[in-house]
Coordinates of C-alpha atoms in Angstrom, one line a residue:
M1 CA 148.5 104.6 158.3
N2 CA 147.3 103.5 155.0
L3 CA 144.0 105.1 153.6
T4 CA 143.7 102.7 150.6
H5 CA 143.7 99.9 153.1
E6 CA 139.9 98.6 153.0
L7 CA 138.2 98.2 156.6
T8 CA 137.7 94.5 157.1
P9 CA 134.6 93.2 159.0
D10 CA 136.5 93.1 162.2
T11 CA 137.3 96.6 161.7
V12 CA 133.9 98.1 161.4
K13 CA 132.7 96.0 164.6
R14 CA 135.9 97.5 166.3
H15 CA 134.6 101.0 165.3
R16 CA 131.1 100.5 165.9
L17 CA 131.7 98.9 169.2
L18 CA 133.9 101.9 170.4
W19 CA 131.3 104.5 169.0
H20 CA 128.6 102.5 171.1
V21 CA 130.5 102.7 174.4
Y22 CA 131.4 106.5 173.5
K23 CA 127.8 107.0 173.3
M24 CA 126.8 105.3 176.4
M25 CA 129.3 107.7 178.3
A26 CA 128.1 110.8 176.5
R27 CA 125.1 110.1 177.9
T28 CA 126.2 110.2 181.6
Y29 CA 129.4 112.8 181.2
T30 CA 130.5 115.5 180.1
F31 CA 132.3 115.8 176.4
A32 CA 135.7 115.7 177.9
D33 CA 135.3 113.2 180.2
S34 CA 133.3 110.9 177.8
L35 CA 136.1 110.9 175.9
Q36 CA 139.1 110.6 178.6
Y37 CA 137.0 107.6 180.4
T38 CA 136.2 105.6 177.0
A39 CA 140.0 105.8 176.1
G40 CA 140.9 105.0 179.6
L41 CA 138.7 101.8 180.0
L42 CA 140.1 101.2 176.2
L43 CA 143.5 101.6 177.3
L44 CA 143.2 99.8 180.7
R45 CA 142.1 97.0 178.2
T46 CA 144.9 97.1 176.1
I47 CA 147.6 97.2 178.9
S48 CA 145.8 94.2 180.8
T49 CA 145.9 92.2 177.8
G50 CA 149.6 92.8 176.9
W51 CA 150.4 92.3 180.7
H52 CA 148.4 88.8 181.0
T53 CA 150.4 87.8 177.4
Q54 CA 153.6 88.3 178.7
W55 CA 152.7 86.7 182.0
E56 CA 151.9 83.4 180.2
V57 CA 154.7 83.8 178.1
Y58 CA 157.0 83.7 181.3
K59 CA 155.1 80.8 182.9
Q60 CA 155.6 78.7 179.8
R61 CA 159.7 79.4 179.9
Y62 CA 159.9 79.2 183.9
G63 CA 157.2 77.3 185.0
A64 CA 154.1 78.3 186.3
G65 CA 155.4 78.4 190.1
S66 CA 159.2 79.5 189.4
P67 CA 159.1 82.9 191.3
Q68 CA 161.5 84.0 188.3
V69 CA 157.8 85.1 186.6
A70 CA 157.5 87.6 189.1
R71 CA 160.7 89.3 188.8
M72 CA 160.6 89.2 185.4
M73 CA 157.2 91.1 185.2
M74 CA 158.7 93.7 187.1
F75 CA 160.7 94.6 183.9
H76 CA 157.3 95.0 182.1
R77 CA 156.2 98.2 180.6
F78 CA 153.3 98.7 183.0
Q79 CA 153.1 97.4 186.5
L80 CA 149.5 96.1 186.8
P81 CA 148.3 95.3 190.8
E82 CA 145.6 93.0 190.5
K83 CA 142.8 94.9 191.3
C84 CA 143.9 97.1 188.6
S85 CA 143.5 94.9 185.5
F86 CA 140.3 94.7 183.2
E87 CA 139.7 91.5 184.2
Y88 CA 139.2 91.9 187.5
L89 CA 136.8 95.1 186.8
L90 CA 134.9 92.6 184.2
L91 CA 134.7 90.0 187.1
H92 CA 132.9 92.4 189.5
R93 CA 130.9 94.5 186.7
E94 CA 127.5 93.4 188.6
K95 CA 128.6 95.1 191.9
N96 CA 126.8 98.1 192.6
D97 CA 130.0 100.0 193.4
I98 CA 131.9 99.2 189.6
A99 CA 132.2 102.8 188.8
A100 CA 134.3 103.6 192.0
R101 CA 136.0 100.2 191.4
A102 CA 136.9 101.8 187.9
T103 CA 137.7 104.9 189.2
R104 CA 139.9 103.4 191.8
A105 CA 141.5 100.8 189.3
L106 CA 142.6 103.5 186.8
R107 CA 143.9 106.0 189.4
Q108 CA 146.0 103.3 191.1
L109 CA 147.4 102.3 187.5
D110 CA 148.3 106.0 187.1
A111 CA 150.0 105.8 190.6
C112 CA 152.0 102.7 189.8
N113 CA 153.2 103.7 186.4
P114 CA 154.3 107.8 187.0
D115 CA 156.9 107.7 184.3
T116 CA 154.6 106.0 181.5
L117 CA 151.3 107.3 182.4
Q118 CA 152.4 110.6 183.7
S119 CA 149.3 111.2 185.8
I120 CA 146.6 111.3 182.8
F121 CA 144.4 109.4 185.0
R122 CA 144.6 111.2 188.4
D123 CA 141.6 113.0 188.4
V124 CA 139.2 110.3 186.9
D125 CA 136.1 109.7 189.0
F126 CA 133.3 107.8 187.1
D127 CA 130.7 108.6 189.9
N128 CA 131.1 112.5 189.0
C129 CA 128.0 112.4 186.4
K130 CA 127.2 115.7 184.3
P131 CA 123.8 117.5 185.3
G132 CA 121.2 116.2 183.7
A133 CA 122.3 113.0 183.0
T134 CA 120.1 110.3 181.3
G135 CA 122.7 107.7 182.3
G136 CA 123.8 106.2 185.9
A137 CA 127.5 105.7 186.6
S138 CA 127.5 101.8 187.4
E139 CA 125.5 100.6 184.7
T140 CA 127.7 102.7 182.1
I141 CA 130.7 101.5 183.2
R142 CA 129.1 98.2 183.4
Q143 CA 128.1 98.0 180.2
S144 CA 131.5 99.5 178.7
L145 CA 133.1 96.7 180.4
K146 CA 131.2 94.2 178.7
Y147 CA 131.4 95.9 175.1
L148 CA 134.9 96.4 175.3
S149 CA 135.8 93.0 176.6
R150 CA 135.0 91.4 173.1
A151 CA 137.4 89.9 171.2
A152 CA 137.3 92.5 168.8
F153 CA 139.6 94.7 170.6
D154 CA 142.4 92.2 171.3
T155 CA 143.9 93.9 168.2
E156 CA 144.1 97.5 166.7
A157 CA 143.3 99.8 169.7
G158 CA 145.3 102.6 168.7
A159 CA 143.6 102.4 164.8
A160 CA 139.8 102.3 166.7
F161 CA 141.0 105.3 168.8
H162 CA 141.9 107.4 165.9
Y163 CA 138.7 106.6 164.6
L164 CA 136.8 107.8 167.4
L165 CA 138.8 111.1 167.3
E166 CA 138.1 111.4 164.0
K167 CA 134.3 111.0 163.9
L168 CA 134.6 113.4 166.7
A169 CA 136.1 116.0 165.1
N170 CA 133.1 117.7 164.1
A171 CA 131.0 117.6 167.0
R172 CA 129.7 120.7 168.3
E173 CA 131.0 120.7 171.9
N174 CA 134.6 119.3 170.9
H175 CA 136.8 121.7 172.5
Y176 CA 139.7 119.6 171.0
K177 CA 138.8 119.8 167.5
A178 CA 141.4 122.1 166.9
L179 CA 144.1 119.7 168.3
F180 CA 143.0 117.0 165.7
V181 CA 144.4 116.9 162.2
P182 CA 142.2 114.9 159.3
P183 CA 144.2 111.4 158.5
A184 CA 144.8 112.3 154.9
I185 CA 146.5 115.4 155.9
S186 CA 148.5 113.6 158.7
H187 CA 149.2 111.0 156.2
L188 CA 150.4 113.6 153.6
V189 CA 152.9 114.9 155.8
A190 CA 154.2 111.5 157.1
L191 CA 154.9 111.3 153.4
L192 CA 156.4 114.7 152.8
A193 CA 158.4 114.2 155.9
A194 CA 159.8 110.8 154.8
P195 CA 160.9 109.4 158.4
R196 CA 163.8 106.6 158.4
A197 CA 164.6 103.9 161.2
G198 CA 166.8 105.5 163.7
E199 CA 165.8 109.4 163.5
R200 CA 164.8 111.6 166.1
I201 CA 161.0 112.8 165.3
G202 CA 159.8 116.1 167.4
D203 CA 156.2 117.9 167.3
P204 CA 156.4 121.1 169.6
V205 CA 152.6 121.1 169.4
C206 CA 151.3 117.8 169.1
G207 CA 147.7 118.5 170.2
C208 CA 146.3 114.4 170.7
G209 CA 148.9 113.0 168.4
A210 CA 147.5 113.6 165.4
L211 CA 150.8 114.6 163.3
L212 CA 153.3 112.8 165.7
V213 CA 151.8 109.2 165.9
P214 CA 151.5 109.0 162.2
T215 CA 154.6 110.2 161.1
V216 CA 156.2 107.6 163.6
L217 CA 154.2 104.7 162.4
H218 CA 155.4 105.8 159.0
T219 CA 159.0 104.4 160.1
R220 CA 157.0 101.1 160.9
A221 CA 155.4 100.7 157.4
R222 CA 159.1 101.5 155.5
N223 CA 160.6 99.0 157.6
A224 CA 158.2 96.6 159.1
R225 CA 159.0 96.9 162.5
L226 CA 160.0 100.3 164.6
S227 CA 163.9 100.6 164.9
P228 CA 165.4 99.9 168.6
D229 CA 166.8 103.4 168.5
F230 CA 163.7 104.9 167.3
S231 CA 162.6 108.5 169.6
A232 CA 160.1 110.7 169.3
F233 CA 159.0 113.9 171.3
G234 CA 156.2 115.9 171.9
Q235 CA 155.1 119.1 173.7
E236 CA 151.3 120.1 174.5
H237 CA 150.4 123.1 176.5
H238 CA 147.1 121.9 176.6
D239 CA 146.3 119.5 179.2
G240 CA 143.4 117.9 177.8
G241 CA 145.3 117.5 174.5
F242 CA 148.4 116.0 176.3
R243 CA 146.4 113.6 178.1
L244 CA 145.0 112.2 174.6
A245 CA 148.3 112.2 173.2
R246 CA 149.7 109.9 175.7
I247 CA 146.8 107.6 175.9
H248 CA 147.1 107.5 171.7
T249 CA 150.8 106.7 171.7
H250 CA 150.4 103.9 174.0
L251 CA 147.4 102.2 172.2
Y252 CA 149.6 102.0 169.4
G253 CA 151.9 100.7 171.8
L254 CA 155.0 103.5 170.6
A255 CA 157.1 103.2 174.1
G256 CA 159.7 105.8 172.2
V257 CA 157.4 108.9 172.3
R258 CA 158.4 110.9 174.9
L259 CA 155.4 113.6 175.9
E260 CA 155.7 117.0 178.2
V261 CA 153.0 119.1 179.0
A262 CA 154.0 122.7 178.7
S263 CA 154.5 125.4 175.9
S264 CA 157.4 124.8 173.2
I265 CA 158.2 128.7 173.1
T266 CA 157.9 129.5 176.8
D267 CA 159.4 126.6 178.6
P268 CA 160.9 123.9 176.0
R269 CA 161.3 120.6 178.0
F270 CA 163.6 119.1 175.6
L271 CA 167.1 120.1 176.1
E272 CA 171.0 118.4 175.6
E273 CA 172.6 117.9 178.6
D274 CA 174.5 121.3 177.9
G275 CA 170.8 123.2 178.1
T276 CA 170.7 123.8 174.8
L277 CA 167.7 122.6 172.6
M278 CA 167.6 119.5 171.3
K279 CA 168.2 118.6 167.9
F280 CA 165.4 117.0 165.5
D281 CA 166.0 114.8 162.1
V282 CA 162.4 115.2 161.4
A283 CA 160.0 117.9 162.7
V284 CA 156.3 118.1 162.2
A285 CA 153.7 121.0 163.2
N286 CA 150.2 121.8 163.2
L287 CA 150.1 125.5 163.0
M288 CA 146.4 125.7 161.9
I289 CA 145.1 126.6 165.7
S290 CA 144.8 129.7 167.8
L291 CA 148.0 131.2 168.7
E292 CA 147.2 134.7 170.3
H293 CA 149.1 133.5 173.2
W294 CA 152.2 132.3 172.1
G295 CA 154.7 134.4 174.7
Y296 CA 155.4 137.1 173.6
T297 CA 156.7 138.6 176.7
G298 CA 159.1 136.1 177.4
A299 CA 160.4 135.9 174.1
L300 CA 161.9 139.2 174.0
A301 CA 164.7 137.4 176.1
D302 CA 165.1 134.1 175.0
Q303 CA 167.9 132.0 176.3
H304 CA 167.8 130.0 173.2
Q305 CA 168.2 133.0 170.6
R306 CA 165.3 131.5 168.5
F307 CA 164.0 134.4 167.0
R308 CA 167.1 135.6 165.3
H309 CA 165.1 136.0 161.8
G310 CA 162.6 138.6 163.8
L311 CA 159.9 139.0 166.7
P312 CA 156.7 138.0 165.6
P313 CA 153.8 139.9 166.3
R314 CA 152.1 140.0 169.7
G315 CA 148.8 138.4 168.9
K316 CA 150.3 136.1 165.8
G317 CA 152.6 133.5 167.1
D318 CA 153.1 131.3 163.8
Y319 CA 156.5 132.7 162.9
A320 CA 157.7 132.0 166.4
Y321 CA 156.9 128.2 166.6
V322 CA 158.6 128.0 162.8
Q323 CA 161.9 129.8 164.3
H324 CA 161.2 127.6 167.1
I325 CA 161.2 124.2 164.8
L326 CA 164.2 125.7 162.7
A327 CA 166.0 126.2 165.4
T328 CA 165.4 122.6 166.6
L329 CA 166.2 121.2 163.4
A330 CA 170.0 118.9 162.9
P331 CA 172.1 119.3 160.0
G332 CA 170.6 117.8 157.3
G333 CA 167.0 117.6 158.9
R334 CA 163.3 118.7 157.9
A335 CA 160.4 120.1 158.9
V336 CA 157.0 119.7 157.6
I337 CA 154.6 122.5 159.1
L338 CA 150.9 123.1 158.3
M339 CA 150.2 126.6 158.5
A340 CA 147.1 128.7 157.5
L341 CA 147.7 130.2 153.6
N342 CA 147.3 133.6 154.5
A343 CA 150.0 133.7 156.9
L344 CA 152.3 133.3 153.8
S345 CA 151.7 136.5 152.6
R346 CA 150.8 139.3 155.6
Q347 CA 152.7 141.9 155.7
G348 CA 154.6 144.2 158.5
T349 CA 156.9 142.3 160.9
E350 CA 156.2 138.9 159.5
A351 CA 157.1 139.9 155.9
K352 CA 160.5 140.7 157.6
I353 CA 160.5 137.5 158.9
R354 CA 159.9 135.8 156.2
Q355 CA 162.4 137.8 154.0
A356 CA 165.2 136.6 156.8
L357 CA 164.2 133.2 156.1
V358 CA 164.2 133.0 152.3
E359 CA 167.5 135.0 152.7
A360 CA 168.8 132.4 154.7
N361 CA 167.7 130.2 152.1
V362 CA 165.8 127.2 154.5
I363 CA 162.7 127.3 152.8
D364 CA 162.5 124.2 150.6
A365 CA 159.0 124.2 149.4
V366 CA 155.5 125.7 149.9
I367 CA 152.3 123.4 149.0
A368 CA 148.6 125.1 148.9
L369 CA 146.2 122.6 149.8
P370 CA 142.4 123.2 149.7
A371 CA 140.3 125.3 151.7
N372 CA 138.0 123.7 154.6
L373 CA 140.2 120.4 155.5
F374 CA 139.5 121.1 158.9
A375 CA 136.8 121.0 161.3
D376 CA 137.2 124.0 162.9
T377 CA 137.9 126.5 160.2
A378 CA 136.9 126.8 156.6
A379 CA 140.8 128.5 155.9
S380 CA 142.7 127.3 153.6
T381 CA 146.0 124.9 154.6
A382 CA 149.7 125.6 153.0
V383 CA 152.4 123.1 153.8
L384 CA 155.8 124.8 154.3
I385 CA 158.9 122.6 154.5
L386 CA 162.1 123.3 155.5
R387 CA 165.9 122.4 154.9
P388 CA 168.3 124.3 156.8
S389 CA 171.1 122.7 154.8
R390 CA 169.7 123.1 151.3
T391 CA 171.8 123.9 148.4
R392 CA 169.3 125.0 145.7
N393 CA 168.7 128.6 145.1
E394 CA 165.0 127.8 144.4
V395 CA 161.8 127.6 146.5
L396 CA 159.1 124.8 144.7
F397 CA 155.7 125.7 144.9
I398 CA 153.0 123.6 144.3
D399 CA 149.0 124.4 143.8
A400 CA 147.3 122.1 145.2
R401 CA 143.9 123.6 145.8
Q402 CA 141.7 122.5 143.2
Y403 CA 142.5 118.7 144.2
Y404 CA 140.2 117.3 146.9
Q405 CA 136.7 115.7 147.1
S406 CA 133.9 117.4 148.4
G407 CA 132.6 116.3 152.0
R408 CA 129.4 116.7 153.5
K409 CA 130.7 119.2 156.4
Q410 CA 134.4 119.3 155.1
H411 CA 136.4 118.6 152.2
L412 CA 138.8 115.1 151.9
L413 CA 142.2 114.9 150.2
R414 CA 142.2 111.4 148.0
P415 CA 144.5 109.0 147.9
Q416 CA 145.2 109.9 144.0
D417 CA 145.4 113.5 145.3
I418 CA 147.9 112.9 148.5
T419 CA 150.2 110.8 145.3
R420 CA 150.1 113.5 143.1
I421 CA 151.4 116.1 145.7
T422 CA 154.0 114.0 146.9
A423 CA 155.2 112.8 143.3
A424 CA 155.3 116.8 142.3
Y425 CA 157.5 117.2 145.7
A426 CA 159.9 114.4 144.9
C427 CA 160.2 115.6 141.1
Y428 CA 161.0 119.1 142.5
E429 CA 160.8 120.6 139.0
N430 CA 158.0 122.6 136.7
L431 CA 154.8 120.6 136.3
E432 CA 152.2 122.3 134.2
E433 CA 149.1 123.8 136.0
L434 CA 150.9 121.9 139.4
A435 CA 154.4 123.1 140.2
V436 CA 157.1 125.7 139.5
C437 CA 160.4 126.2 141.1
I438 CA 161.0 129.9 141.8
P439 CA 164.5 131.9 142.0
R440 CA 164.9 133.2 145.0
E441 CA 165.5 136.6 143.6
E442 CA 161.8 136.5 142.1
I443 CA 160.6 136.2 145.3
A444 CA 162.1 138.8 146.4
R445 CA 160.5 141.4 143.7
N446 CA 157.1 139.9 145.0
S447 CA 157.7 141.1 148.5
F448 CA 159.0 137.8 149.7
N449 CA 155.1 136.9 149.6
L450 CA 155.3 132.8 149.9
S451 CA 151.6 132.7 148.9
V452 CA 151.5 130.3 145.8
A453 CA 148.9 132.8 143.7
P454 CA 151.2 134.8 142.2
Y455 CA 154.0 132.2 140.9
I456 CA 151.8 129.4 139.8
R457 CA 148.4 131.4 138.3
R458 CA 150.9 132.5 135.8
A459 CA 151.6 129.2 134.1
A460 CA 147.9 128.2 134.3
P461 CA 145.3 129.1 131.7
A462 CA 143.3 131.7 133.6
G463 CA 140.0 130.7 132.7
R464 CA 140.4 127.6 134.5
A465 CA 142.2 128.9 137.4
D466 CA 139.7 131.7 138.0
V467 CA 137.1 128.6 138.1
A468 CA 139.0 126.7 140.7
L469 CA 139.8 129.8 142.7
L470 CA 135.7 130.6 142.3
R471 CA 135.0 126.9 143.3
Q472 CA 137.0 127.6 146.6
E473 CA 134.8 130.9 147.4
I474 CA 131.9 129.1 146.8
D475 CA 132.9 125.8 149.2
Q476 CA 133.9 128.3 151.9
L477 CA 130.7 130.3 151.7
N478 CA 128.4 127.0 151.9
H479 CA 130.5 126.1 154.7
A480 CA 129.5 129.1 156.8
L481 CA 126.1 129.0 155.7
R482 CA 126.4 125.1 157.5
Q483 CA 127.7 126.8 160.3
T484 CA 125.2 129.5 160.1
R485 CA 122.1 127.2 160.2
V486 CA 123.6 125.1 163.3
T487 CA 124.1 127.9 165.5
L488 CA 120.4 129.1 164.1
D489 CA 119.2 126.0 165.2
T490 CA 120.9 125.8 168.3
L491 CA 119.6 129.1 169.5
L492 CA 115.7 128.4 168.5
Q493 CA 115.8 125.1 170.1
A494 CA 117.4 126.8 173.7
L495 CA 114.0 129.1 173.1
Q496 CA 111.8 126.6 172.7
D497 CA 112.9 124.5 175.4
S498 CA 112.8 127.3 177.8
N499 CA 108.9 127.9 176.8
N500 CA 107.4 125.5 179.2
D501 CA 104.1 126.4 177.3
T502 CA 104.8 125.6 173.7
D503 CA 105.0 121.9 172.9
A504 CA 107.2 120.7 170.1
R505 CA 105.5 118.2 167.4
T506 CA 107.9 115.4 167.9
V507 CA 108.1 111.4 166.8
P508 CA 107.6 109.6 170.3
Y509 CA 110.3 107.2 171.5
T510 CA 111.6 106.2 174.3
Y511 CA 113.5 103.3 176.1
P512 CA 113.0 100.2 176.0
P513 CA 111.3 99.4 172.9
T514 CA 107.7 98.6 172.8
S515 CA 107.3 96.6 169.3
D516 CA 103.9 96.3 169.5
V517 CA 103.0 99.7 169.6
F518 CA 104.9 100.1 166.5
E519 CA 103.2 97.5 164.8
D520 CA 99.8 98.2 165.9
A521 CA 100.1 101.8 164.6
L522 CA 101.3 100.1 160.9
A523 CA 98.1 98.0 160.9
A524 CA 96.4 100.4 160.2
Y525 CA 98.2 101.2 156.8
D526 CA 98.2 97.7 155.8
M527 CA 101.9 97.9 155.4
T528 CA 105.4 96.4 156.8
P529 CA 107.8 98.8 158.3
E530 CA 110.2 98.5 156.2
H531 CA 107.8 99.5 153.0
S532 CA 106.3 102.2 155.4
F533 CA 110.2 104.1 155.2
C534 CA 111.3 102.8 151.8
A535 CA 108.0 104.0 150.6
A536 CA 109.0 107.7 152.0
I537 CA 112.5 106.9 150.7
R538 CA 111.4 106.6 147.2
H539 CA 108.9 109.6 147.1
A540 CA 111.9 112.0 148.5
I541 CA 114.3 110.6 145.7
P542 CA 112.4 108.7 142.9
Y543 CA 116.0 107.8 141.2
I544 CA 117.4 106.0 144.1
S545 CA 118.6 102.2 143.9
D546 CA 116.5 99.8 144.9
V547 CA 118.9 98.2 146.9
F548 CA 119.9 101.3 149.0
A549 CA 115.7 101.9 149.7
A550 CA 115.5 98.8 151.0
A551 CA 118.3 98.6 152.9
A552 CA 118.0 102.1 154.3
G553 CA 114.5 101.1 154.7
E554 CA 114.8 98.7 157.1
G555 CA 117.9 100.4 159.2
I556 CA 115.5 103.5 159.4
Q557 CA 112.7 101.1 160.9
A558 CA 114.9 99.8 163.5
V559 CA 115.4 103.2 164.5
Y560 CA 112.1 104.3 165.1
R561 CA 111.5 100.7 166.7
Q562 CA 113.7 101.8 169.3
R563 CA 112.3 105.2 169.5
I564 CA 108.4 104.4 170.8
I565 CA 107.0 105.9 173.8
R566 CA 103.4 106.7 174.7
D567 CA 103.7 110.1 176.7
W568 CA 106.3 111.9 174.1
K569 CA 106.0 115.4 175.0
T570 CA 108.2 115.1 178.0
N571 CA 111.1 114.6 175.9
T572 CA 112.1 116.9 174.2
D573 CA 115.2 116.1 172.4
W574 CA 114.0 113.0 170.8
Q575 CA 114.6 113.8 167.4
R576 CA 118.3 115.2 167.6
E577 CA 119.2 111.9 168.8
T578 CA 117.0 110.0 166.4
D579 CA 118.0 112.3 163.6
R580 CA 121.6 111.4 164.4
D581 CA 120.9 107.9 164.4
V582 CA 119.8 108.1 161.2
E583 CA 122.9 110.1 160.0
D584 CA 125.1 107.4 161.4
L585 CA 123.1 104.9 159.4
L586 CA 123.1 106.6 156.0
Y587 CA 126.6 106.9 156.5
T588 CA 127.5 103.5 157.2
L589 CA 125.3 102.1 154.3
T590 CA 127.8 104.5 151.8
S591 CA 131.1 104.2 153.5
G592 CA 133.5 102.5 151.4
K593 CA 130.7 102.1 148.6
S594 CA 131.2 105.0 146.1
L595 CA 127.1 105.3 146.3
P596 CA 126.0 108.7 144.7
I597 CA 124.0 110.4 147.6
T598 CA 124.7 113.7 148.7
E599 CA 124.6 115.7 151.9
A600 CA 120.9 117.2 150.2
M601 CA 120.2 113.3 149.6
R602 CA 120.4 112.4 153.3
D603 CA 118.3 115.6 154.4
A604 CA 115.7 114.5 151.8
I605 CA 115.8 110.8 153.3
R606 CA 115.7 112.1 157.1
F607 CA 112.8 114.4 156.5
A608 CA 110.9 112.3 154.3
C609 CA 111.1 109.1 157.2
R610 CA 110.4 111.8 159.7
E611 CA 107.1 112.9 158.0
A612 CA 105.9 109.0 157.7
A613 CA 106.9 108.6 161.2
A614 CA 104.7 111.2 162.4
R615 CA 102.1 110.2 160.5
I616 CA 102.1 106.7 162.1
F617 CA 102.0 107.9 165.5
Q618 CA 99.4 110.9 165.4

């Protein structure tokens, strides 16, 4: 996963098509079903393409009529009955029962591949629409099949799915967001773990595969291809996350990944033949999730003796997973763990566990990352690196809290930030204002506090360190304010929707578009649509560039052209959908172009164009 790789036109097209498929699904199904069904049809398309490609290879090798072709296909990774194929559904997409056919196809595919698909499609039902659905099941599946049949999906299906997960990470209704790790952070973890060909990789809390998949792909980047003896193992207790992880790995073609759905603490599934815990050369984990119900009761009599450094508190499972990971590391192995920065300084039982870990000399490095990197929390993140076979007497502390790019909803790690961090870890020496090696004796004098601040701030100029911390606090407050505004908007909208006597002032739209209404409404102003919205943008932001104002004006005109109706009072949610489309447009126009457009500028553009449209249609 190369963050510096530029998006090609094919990649952009593939992303837009998949996003369009998801939005169609979202009009018909719940969030969880929309994501699973979009990913499910994409996986079916990928499986079918691979299966038919291999079939053609064997036909060329053995002859079209040879029974050897069918015998060889029995050893293919997936068994694909004819009526389960994507091509079969595409051929019959105009049938009235296409939704039922798609349901049967995925369920039968699941039943024919129990070891590879692991029942992830067992309860798929494309006819089960959500209450208040604005799209019909058959038409939704029909259109989805059409879009997914495009040549853009012949390759890079895994990257397209990862894009979809990233785009949905901040969705209000996304209850999987805690399972997702931003791509920049997963890339950093993979670089720090540095897996090599043939090594065994494990993730005890793999979520949707957001850390495990990039770490595995890192071996491909280093070796041009995956090692024949490559193996990876992931365990996830959340069934929805497990299904997404299974789809994620198959879309990338990672046949060597074994996944299990169960808690790694209460029911570790990966064991050696003698019943002991399987050992890993590399372990990665995201502990920036809720770990309140981690399995305290069962840990009191743990048969694997994982908690020899201390039993964590009942409501905080961070160090339960840290000790589980440590117990599963092979000699010479290493673990890269994401966890909340404040977990490294909490007192009580956790302080005693940290003391035992430091005295056992298994902590290799602690890296403090900026706050607000994750979609579901503004808390600061730390990277804890464990090496049970280390011989150094020092622990490396790296302070990277000030290295980030501010984003609209959360901060981002830039490629140069990742390079700075990985280089500091590789050097493993004192670097002014960035890294310091601290003897274990000094850590003991600090009550085994593993937070970076007590060690790095002494070497940095006080003024600069204080400014960085203040900026962190301001960013966290701004994030909290945005979340509060979102909550308030939701409550106000619910209150407005419940009052049937109150008409919201809106800009009307409908489907399908009626362009003549739009053009007639503008005729009185003697101007083109592009000019109208372009003028509104210029009025809102006088110093905006001509090129951007023209492009944005034309694009927003196209958005509103598709949103016209005569009886708009029956459409209470029109502006939210229009604003989302405008936001997507502005993001597309600025993505990868380093255009100086801030969140406040985006809001100003949306509101200015909304007022312009309101004047046109009043």
